[in-house]
Coordinates of C-alpha atoms and ligand atoms in Angstrom, one line a residue:
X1070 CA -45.4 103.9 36.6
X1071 CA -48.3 101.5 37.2
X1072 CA -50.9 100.1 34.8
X1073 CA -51.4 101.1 32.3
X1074 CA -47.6 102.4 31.3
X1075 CA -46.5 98.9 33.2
X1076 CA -48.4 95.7 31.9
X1077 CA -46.8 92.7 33.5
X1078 CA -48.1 89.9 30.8
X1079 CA -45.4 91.7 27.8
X1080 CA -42.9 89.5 29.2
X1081 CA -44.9 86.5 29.0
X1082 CA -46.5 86.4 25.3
X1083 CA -44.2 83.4 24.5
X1084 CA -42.0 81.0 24.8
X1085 CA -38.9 82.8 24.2
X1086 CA -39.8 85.6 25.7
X1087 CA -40.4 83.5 29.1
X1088 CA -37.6 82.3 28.8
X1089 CA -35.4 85.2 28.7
X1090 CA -36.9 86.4 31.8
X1091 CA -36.6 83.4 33.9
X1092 CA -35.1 84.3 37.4
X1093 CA -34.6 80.5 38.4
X1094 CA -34.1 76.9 36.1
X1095 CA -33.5 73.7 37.5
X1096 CA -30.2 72.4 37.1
X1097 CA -29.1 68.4 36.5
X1098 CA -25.9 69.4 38.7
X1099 CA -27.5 71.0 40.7
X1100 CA -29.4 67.9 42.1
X1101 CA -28.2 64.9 44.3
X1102 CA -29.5 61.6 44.1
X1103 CA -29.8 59.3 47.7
X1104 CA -29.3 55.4 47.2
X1105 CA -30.4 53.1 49.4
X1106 CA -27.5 50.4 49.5
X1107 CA -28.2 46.9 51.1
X1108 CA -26.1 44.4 52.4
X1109 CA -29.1 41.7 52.7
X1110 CA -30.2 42.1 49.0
X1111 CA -29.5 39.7 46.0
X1112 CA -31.7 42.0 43.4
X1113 CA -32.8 45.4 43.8
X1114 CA -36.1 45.2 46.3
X1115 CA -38.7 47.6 45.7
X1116 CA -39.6 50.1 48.3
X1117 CA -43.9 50.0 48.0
X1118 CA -44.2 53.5 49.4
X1119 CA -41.6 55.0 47.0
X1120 CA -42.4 53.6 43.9
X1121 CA -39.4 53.4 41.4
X1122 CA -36.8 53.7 44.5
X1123 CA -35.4 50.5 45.5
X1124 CA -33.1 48.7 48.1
X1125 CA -29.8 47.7 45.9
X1126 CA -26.8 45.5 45.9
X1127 CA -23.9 46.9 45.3
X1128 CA -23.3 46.3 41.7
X1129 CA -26.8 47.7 41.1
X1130 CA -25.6 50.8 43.3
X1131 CA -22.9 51.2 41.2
X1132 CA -24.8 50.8 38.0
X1133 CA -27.1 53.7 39.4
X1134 CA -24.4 55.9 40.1
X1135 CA -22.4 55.4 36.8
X1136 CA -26.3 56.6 35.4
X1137 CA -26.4 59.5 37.8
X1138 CA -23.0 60.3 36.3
X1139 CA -24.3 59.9 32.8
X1140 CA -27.0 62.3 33.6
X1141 CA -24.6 65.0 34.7
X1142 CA -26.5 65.0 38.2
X1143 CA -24.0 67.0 40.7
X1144 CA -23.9 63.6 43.7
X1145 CA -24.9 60.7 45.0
X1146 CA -26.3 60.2 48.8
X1147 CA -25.3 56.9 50.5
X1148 CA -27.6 55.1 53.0
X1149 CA -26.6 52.0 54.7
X1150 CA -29.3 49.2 55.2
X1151 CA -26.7 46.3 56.9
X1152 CA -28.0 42.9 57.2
X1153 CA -27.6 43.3 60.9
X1154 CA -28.2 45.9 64.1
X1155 CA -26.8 45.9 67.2
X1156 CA -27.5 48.2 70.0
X1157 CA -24.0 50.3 69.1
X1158 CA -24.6 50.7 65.7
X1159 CA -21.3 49.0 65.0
X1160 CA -22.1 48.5 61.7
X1161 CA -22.1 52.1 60.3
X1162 CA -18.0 51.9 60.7
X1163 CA -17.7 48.5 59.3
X1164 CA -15.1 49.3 57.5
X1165 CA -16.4 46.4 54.9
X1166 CA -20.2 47.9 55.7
X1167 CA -22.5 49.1 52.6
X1168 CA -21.6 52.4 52.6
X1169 CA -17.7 52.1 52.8
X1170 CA -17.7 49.5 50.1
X1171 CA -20.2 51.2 47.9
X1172 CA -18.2 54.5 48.1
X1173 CA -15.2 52.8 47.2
X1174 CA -16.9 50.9 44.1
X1175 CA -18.4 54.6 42.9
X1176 CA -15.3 56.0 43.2
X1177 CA -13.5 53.6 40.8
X1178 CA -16.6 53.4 38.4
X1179 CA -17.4 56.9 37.9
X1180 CA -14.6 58.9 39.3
X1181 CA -16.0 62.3 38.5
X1182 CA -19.5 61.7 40.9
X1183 CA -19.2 63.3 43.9
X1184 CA -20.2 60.6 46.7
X1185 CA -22.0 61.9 49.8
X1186 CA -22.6 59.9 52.4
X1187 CA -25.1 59.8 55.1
X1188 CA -23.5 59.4 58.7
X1189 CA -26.1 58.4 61.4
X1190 CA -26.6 55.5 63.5
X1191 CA -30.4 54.8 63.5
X1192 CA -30.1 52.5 60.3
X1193 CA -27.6 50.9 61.9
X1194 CA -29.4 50.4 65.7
X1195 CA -31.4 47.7 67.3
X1196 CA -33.6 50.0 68.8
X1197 CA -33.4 52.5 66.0
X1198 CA -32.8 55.9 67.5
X1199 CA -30.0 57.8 66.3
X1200 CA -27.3 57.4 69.3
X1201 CA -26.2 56.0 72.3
X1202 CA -29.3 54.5 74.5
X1203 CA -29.1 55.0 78.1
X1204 CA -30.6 52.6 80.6
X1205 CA -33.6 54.9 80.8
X1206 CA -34.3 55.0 77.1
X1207 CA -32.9 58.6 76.9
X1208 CA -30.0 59.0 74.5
X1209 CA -26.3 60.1 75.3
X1210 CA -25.3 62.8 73.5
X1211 CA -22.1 63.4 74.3
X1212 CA -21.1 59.3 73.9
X1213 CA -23.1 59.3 70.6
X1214 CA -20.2 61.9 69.4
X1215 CA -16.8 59.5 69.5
X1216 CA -19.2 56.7 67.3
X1217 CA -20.4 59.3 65.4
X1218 CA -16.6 61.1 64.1
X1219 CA -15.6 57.2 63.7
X1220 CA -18.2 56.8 61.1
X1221 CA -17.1 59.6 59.1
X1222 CA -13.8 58.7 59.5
X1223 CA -14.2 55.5 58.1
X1224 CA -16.3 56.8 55.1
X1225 CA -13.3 59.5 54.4
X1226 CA -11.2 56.3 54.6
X1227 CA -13.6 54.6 52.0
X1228 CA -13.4 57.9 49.7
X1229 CA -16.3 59.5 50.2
X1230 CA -16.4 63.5 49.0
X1231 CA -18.5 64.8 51.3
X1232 CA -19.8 63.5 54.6
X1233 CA -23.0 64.3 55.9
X1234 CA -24.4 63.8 59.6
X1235 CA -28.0 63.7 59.8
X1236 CA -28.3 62.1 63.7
X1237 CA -28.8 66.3 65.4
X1238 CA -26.5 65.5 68.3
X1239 CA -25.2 69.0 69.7
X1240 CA -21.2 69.2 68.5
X1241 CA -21.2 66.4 66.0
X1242 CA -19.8 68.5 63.5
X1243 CA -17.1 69.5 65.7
X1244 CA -16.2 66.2 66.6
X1245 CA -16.6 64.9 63.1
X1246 CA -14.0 68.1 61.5
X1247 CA -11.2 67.1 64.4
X1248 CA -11.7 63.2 64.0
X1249 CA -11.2 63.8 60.2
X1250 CA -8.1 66.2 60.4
X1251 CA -6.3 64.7 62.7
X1252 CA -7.0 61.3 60.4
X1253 CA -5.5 63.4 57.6
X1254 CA -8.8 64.2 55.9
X1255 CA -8.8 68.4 56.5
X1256 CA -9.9 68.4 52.9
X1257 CA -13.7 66.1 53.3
X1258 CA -16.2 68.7 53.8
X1259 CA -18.6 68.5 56.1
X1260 CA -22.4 68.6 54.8
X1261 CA -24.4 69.8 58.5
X1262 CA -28.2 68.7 58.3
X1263 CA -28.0 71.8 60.6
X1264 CA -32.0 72.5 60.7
X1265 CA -33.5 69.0 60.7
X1266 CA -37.0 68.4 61.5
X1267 CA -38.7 65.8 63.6
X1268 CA -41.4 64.8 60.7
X1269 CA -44.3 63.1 59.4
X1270 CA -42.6 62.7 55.9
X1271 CA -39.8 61.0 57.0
X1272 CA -42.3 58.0 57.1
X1273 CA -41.1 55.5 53.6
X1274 CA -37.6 56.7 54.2
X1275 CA -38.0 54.7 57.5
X1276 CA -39.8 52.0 55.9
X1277 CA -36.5 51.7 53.3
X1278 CA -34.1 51.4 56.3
X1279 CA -36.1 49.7 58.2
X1280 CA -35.3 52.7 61.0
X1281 CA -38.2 53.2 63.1
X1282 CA -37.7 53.4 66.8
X1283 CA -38.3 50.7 68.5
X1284 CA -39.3 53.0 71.1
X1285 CA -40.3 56.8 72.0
X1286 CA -39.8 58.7 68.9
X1287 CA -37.0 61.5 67.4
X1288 CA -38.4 64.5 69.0
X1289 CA -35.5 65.0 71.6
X1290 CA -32.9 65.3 69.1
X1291 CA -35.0 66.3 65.8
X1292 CA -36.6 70.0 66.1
X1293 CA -40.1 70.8 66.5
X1294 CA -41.8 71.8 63.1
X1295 CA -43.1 74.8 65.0
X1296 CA -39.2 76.6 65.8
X1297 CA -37.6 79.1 63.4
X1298 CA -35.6 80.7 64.9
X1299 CA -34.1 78.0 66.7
X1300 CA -33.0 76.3 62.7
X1301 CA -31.4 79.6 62.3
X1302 CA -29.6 79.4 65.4
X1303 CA -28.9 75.4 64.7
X1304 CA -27.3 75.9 61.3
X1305 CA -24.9 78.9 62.8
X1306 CA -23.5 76.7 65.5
X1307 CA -23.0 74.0 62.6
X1308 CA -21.2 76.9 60.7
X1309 CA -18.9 77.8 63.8
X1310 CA -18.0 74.5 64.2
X1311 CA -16.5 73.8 60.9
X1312 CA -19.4 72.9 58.7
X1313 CA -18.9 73.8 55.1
X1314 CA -22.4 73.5 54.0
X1315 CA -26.1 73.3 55.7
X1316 CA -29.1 71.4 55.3
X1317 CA -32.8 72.2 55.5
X1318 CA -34.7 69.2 55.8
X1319 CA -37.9 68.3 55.1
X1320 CA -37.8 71.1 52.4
X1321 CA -41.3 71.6 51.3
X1322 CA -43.1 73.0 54.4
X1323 CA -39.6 74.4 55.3
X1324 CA -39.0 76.9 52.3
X1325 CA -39.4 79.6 54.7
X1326 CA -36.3 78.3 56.5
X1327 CA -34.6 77.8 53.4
X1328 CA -34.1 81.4 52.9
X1329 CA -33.4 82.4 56.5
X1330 CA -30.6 79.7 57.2
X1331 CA -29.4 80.8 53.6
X1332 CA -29.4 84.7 54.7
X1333 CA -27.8 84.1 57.9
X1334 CA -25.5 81.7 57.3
X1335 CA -24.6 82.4 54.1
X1336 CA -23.1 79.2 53.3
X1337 CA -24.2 76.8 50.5
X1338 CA -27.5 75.5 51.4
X1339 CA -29.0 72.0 50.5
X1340 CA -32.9 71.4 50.8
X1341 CA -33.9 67.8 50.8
X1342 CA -37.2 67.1 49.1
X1343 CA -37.6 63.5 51.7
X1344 CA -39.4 60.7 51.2
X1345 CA -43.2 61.5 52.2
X1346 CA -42.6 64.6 49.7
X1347 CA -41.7 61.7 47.0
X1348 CA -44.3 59.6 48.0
X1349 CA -47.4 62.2 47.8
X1350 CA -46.5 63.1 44.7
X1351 CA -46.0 59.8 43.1
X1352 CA -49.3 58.8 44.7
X1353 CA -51.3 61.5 43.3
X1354 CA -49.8 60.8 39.9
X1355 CA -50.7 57.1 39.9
X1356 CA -54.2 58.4 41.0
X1357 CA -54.2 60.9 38.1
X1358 CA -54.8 64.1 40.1
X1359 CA -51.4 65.7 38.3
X1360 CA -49.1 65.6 36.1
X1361 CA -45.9 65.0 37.5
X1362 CA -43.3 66.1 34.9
X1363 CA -45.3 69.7 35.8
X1364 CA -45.5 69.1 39.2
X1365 CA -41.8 67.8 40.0
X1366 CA -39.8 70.8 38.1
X1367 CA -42.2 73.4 40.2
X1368 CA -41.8 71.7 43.5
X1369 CA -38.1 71.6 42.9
X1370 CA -37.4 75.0 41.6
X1371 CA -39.4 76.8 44.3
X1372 CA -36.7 75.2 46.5
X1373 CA -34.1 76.5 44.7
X1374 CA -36.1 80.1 44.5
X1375 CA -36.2 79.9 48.1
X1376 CA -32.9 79.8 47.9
X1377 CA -31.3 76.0 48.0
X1378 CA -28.0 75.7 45.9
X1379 CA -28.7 72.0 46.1
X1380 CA -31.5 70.0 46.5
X1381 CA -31.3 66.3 47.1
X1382 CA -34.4 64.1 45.5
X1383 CA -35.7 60.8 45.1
X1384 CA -36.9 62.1 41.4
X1385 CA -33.1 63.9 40.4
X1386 CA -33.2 61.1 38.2
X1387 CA -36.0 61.9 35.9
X1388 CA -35.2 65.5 36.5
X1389 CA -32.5 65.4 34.2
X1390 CA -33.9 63.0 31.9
X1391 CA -36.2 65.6 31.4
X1392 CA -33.8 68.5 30.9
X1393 CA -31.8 66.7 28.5
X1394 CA -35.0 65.9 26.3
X1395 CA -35.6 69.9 26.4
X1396 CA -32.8 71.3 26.0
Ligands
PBG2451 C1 -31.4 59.5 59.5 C2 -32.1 60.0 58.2 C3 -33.5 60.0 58.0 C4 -33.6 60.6 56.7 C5 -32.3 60.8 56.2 N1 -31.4 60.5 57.2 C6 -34.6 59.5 58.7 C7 -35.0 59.9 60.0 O1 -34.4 60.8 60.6 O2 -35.8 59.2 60.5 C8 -34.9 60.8 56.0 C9 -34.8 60.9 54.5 C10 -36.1 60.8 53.8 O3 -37.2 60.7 54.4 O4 -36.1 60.8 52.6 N2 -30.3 58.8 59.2

């Protein structure tokens, strides 16, 4: 019966009343915190394009991470920033690298925080790009997978929870699961950025790692921001080869994807609200076009409305600061 039997605005004369019908809330466990940890660094280094995210030792990442614990946040994400790059990568399975050591610390300070880490190789790379480098500048995809299982090996070996390959070689989650049970770690799930997107907002993130390529750019192993269907078709490969959950990545401009990977795959998604997302916020902030406790909480619930059951974000921390204060 339409208008006026039906008048939508009776469930919104107040608070309460809003509250009661709320179809989606934002969750402190619900959200995953990355760290930036760095071999180089004495004191945590600011990051100027992501203000209030910095490069950290490891007894500041541990500090953080007993916090995220303390704030009931559901994760940590590791990223590696090693003092030195070769053309390998060798450093991402170091087994005394940032990561592994950093996972290990976590693990004995706050033993309840899940610790997810990133496995890739473009932090770790001379040149930058996110495998093997051919002669021709092309990269190998198939030798990129043997470097890439022994990275996730060695951050199962480290104790990570969950690891997470964000480098969009074809098979790496296949390689990764049979590298990790045959190493005895059948149990580490595997978290697929399955529908990852060659982008613009990947730009502070890179700036933070210092993982720009050298040369050429991502676009023949990221997808193009233009493809649906083919991030559909990415995540259900990453689902048939063992992973255990998917990732949608950038999430903002992607929140259509984040409902079709979820539909089709029907495994636990994870959206992750990147750098450049962080960083346009917390510039229009400082330049006092919004406000951002407003802006952050709808940003990040529309990605859970669209249907992410985690979303990893540069502001998770003030996120449940803020929910605590409310609730
Ligand atoms: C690659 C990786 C990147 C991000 C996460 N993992 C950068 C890239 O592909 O260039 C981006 C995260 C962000 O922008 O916040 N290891």
């Amino acid at each position: 019966m339409a208008f006026p039997t039906t008048r939508m605005r009776r469930l919104r004369t107040s608070a309460a009343m809003r509250g009661l019908v709320r179809e989606t809330e934002l969750r402190a466990d619900r959200l995953v915190l990355p760290l930036f940890v760095s071999e180089a660094a004495r004191a945590p280094e600011p990051i100027e394009s992501m203000p209030g995210v910095s490069r950290l030792p490891l007894s500041s990442v541990v500090e953080q991470a007993r916090e995220a614990a303390e704030l009931g946040l559901g994760a940590v994400l590791l990223f590696g920033v090693p003092a030195e790059k070769d053309a390998e990568g060798s450093g991402a399975w170091d087994e005394q690298g940032a990561v592994q050591l950093a996972t290990a610390a976590i693990k004995v300070a706050a033993p309840d925080l899940l610790v997810i880490t990133d496995v890739c190789l473009c932090e770790y790379t001379d040149h930058g790009h996110c495998g093997v480098v051919r002669g021709d500048g092309s990269v190998d995809n198939d030798a990129t997978l043997e470097l890439l299982a022994g990275v996730a090996a060695s951050h199962a070996r480290a104790g990570a929870d969950i690891v997470a390959p964000s480098d969009m070689m074809d098979g790496r989650v296949g390689a990764i699961r049979s590298e990790l049970d045959s190493e005895g770690y059948g149990e580490t799930p595997i978290l697929a950025y399955s529908a990852k997107f060659a982008s613009a907002f990947y730009g502070p993130f890179r700036d933070a790692a210092s993982s720009t390529p050298a040369f050429g750019d991502r676009r023949s192993y990221q997808m193009d921001p233009g493809n649906g269907r083919e991030a559909v078709r990415e995540a259900l490969l990453d689902a048939a080869e063992g992973a255990d959950m998917v990732m949608v990545k950038p999430a903002l401009a992607y929140g259509d994807l984040i409902a079709a990977v979820k539909q089709a795959t029907r495994l636990p998604l994870a959206a992750y609200n990147v750098s450049g997302e962080y960083a346009m916020v917390k510039a229009a902030v400082a330049a006092g076009y919004m406000e951002e406790r407003a802006a952050v909480g709808e940003i990040l619930t529309s990605l859970h409305r669209a249907g992410a059951d985690i979303v990893i974000s540069y502001h998770s921390k003030d996120v449940a600061q803020w929910l605590s204060q409310t609730a």
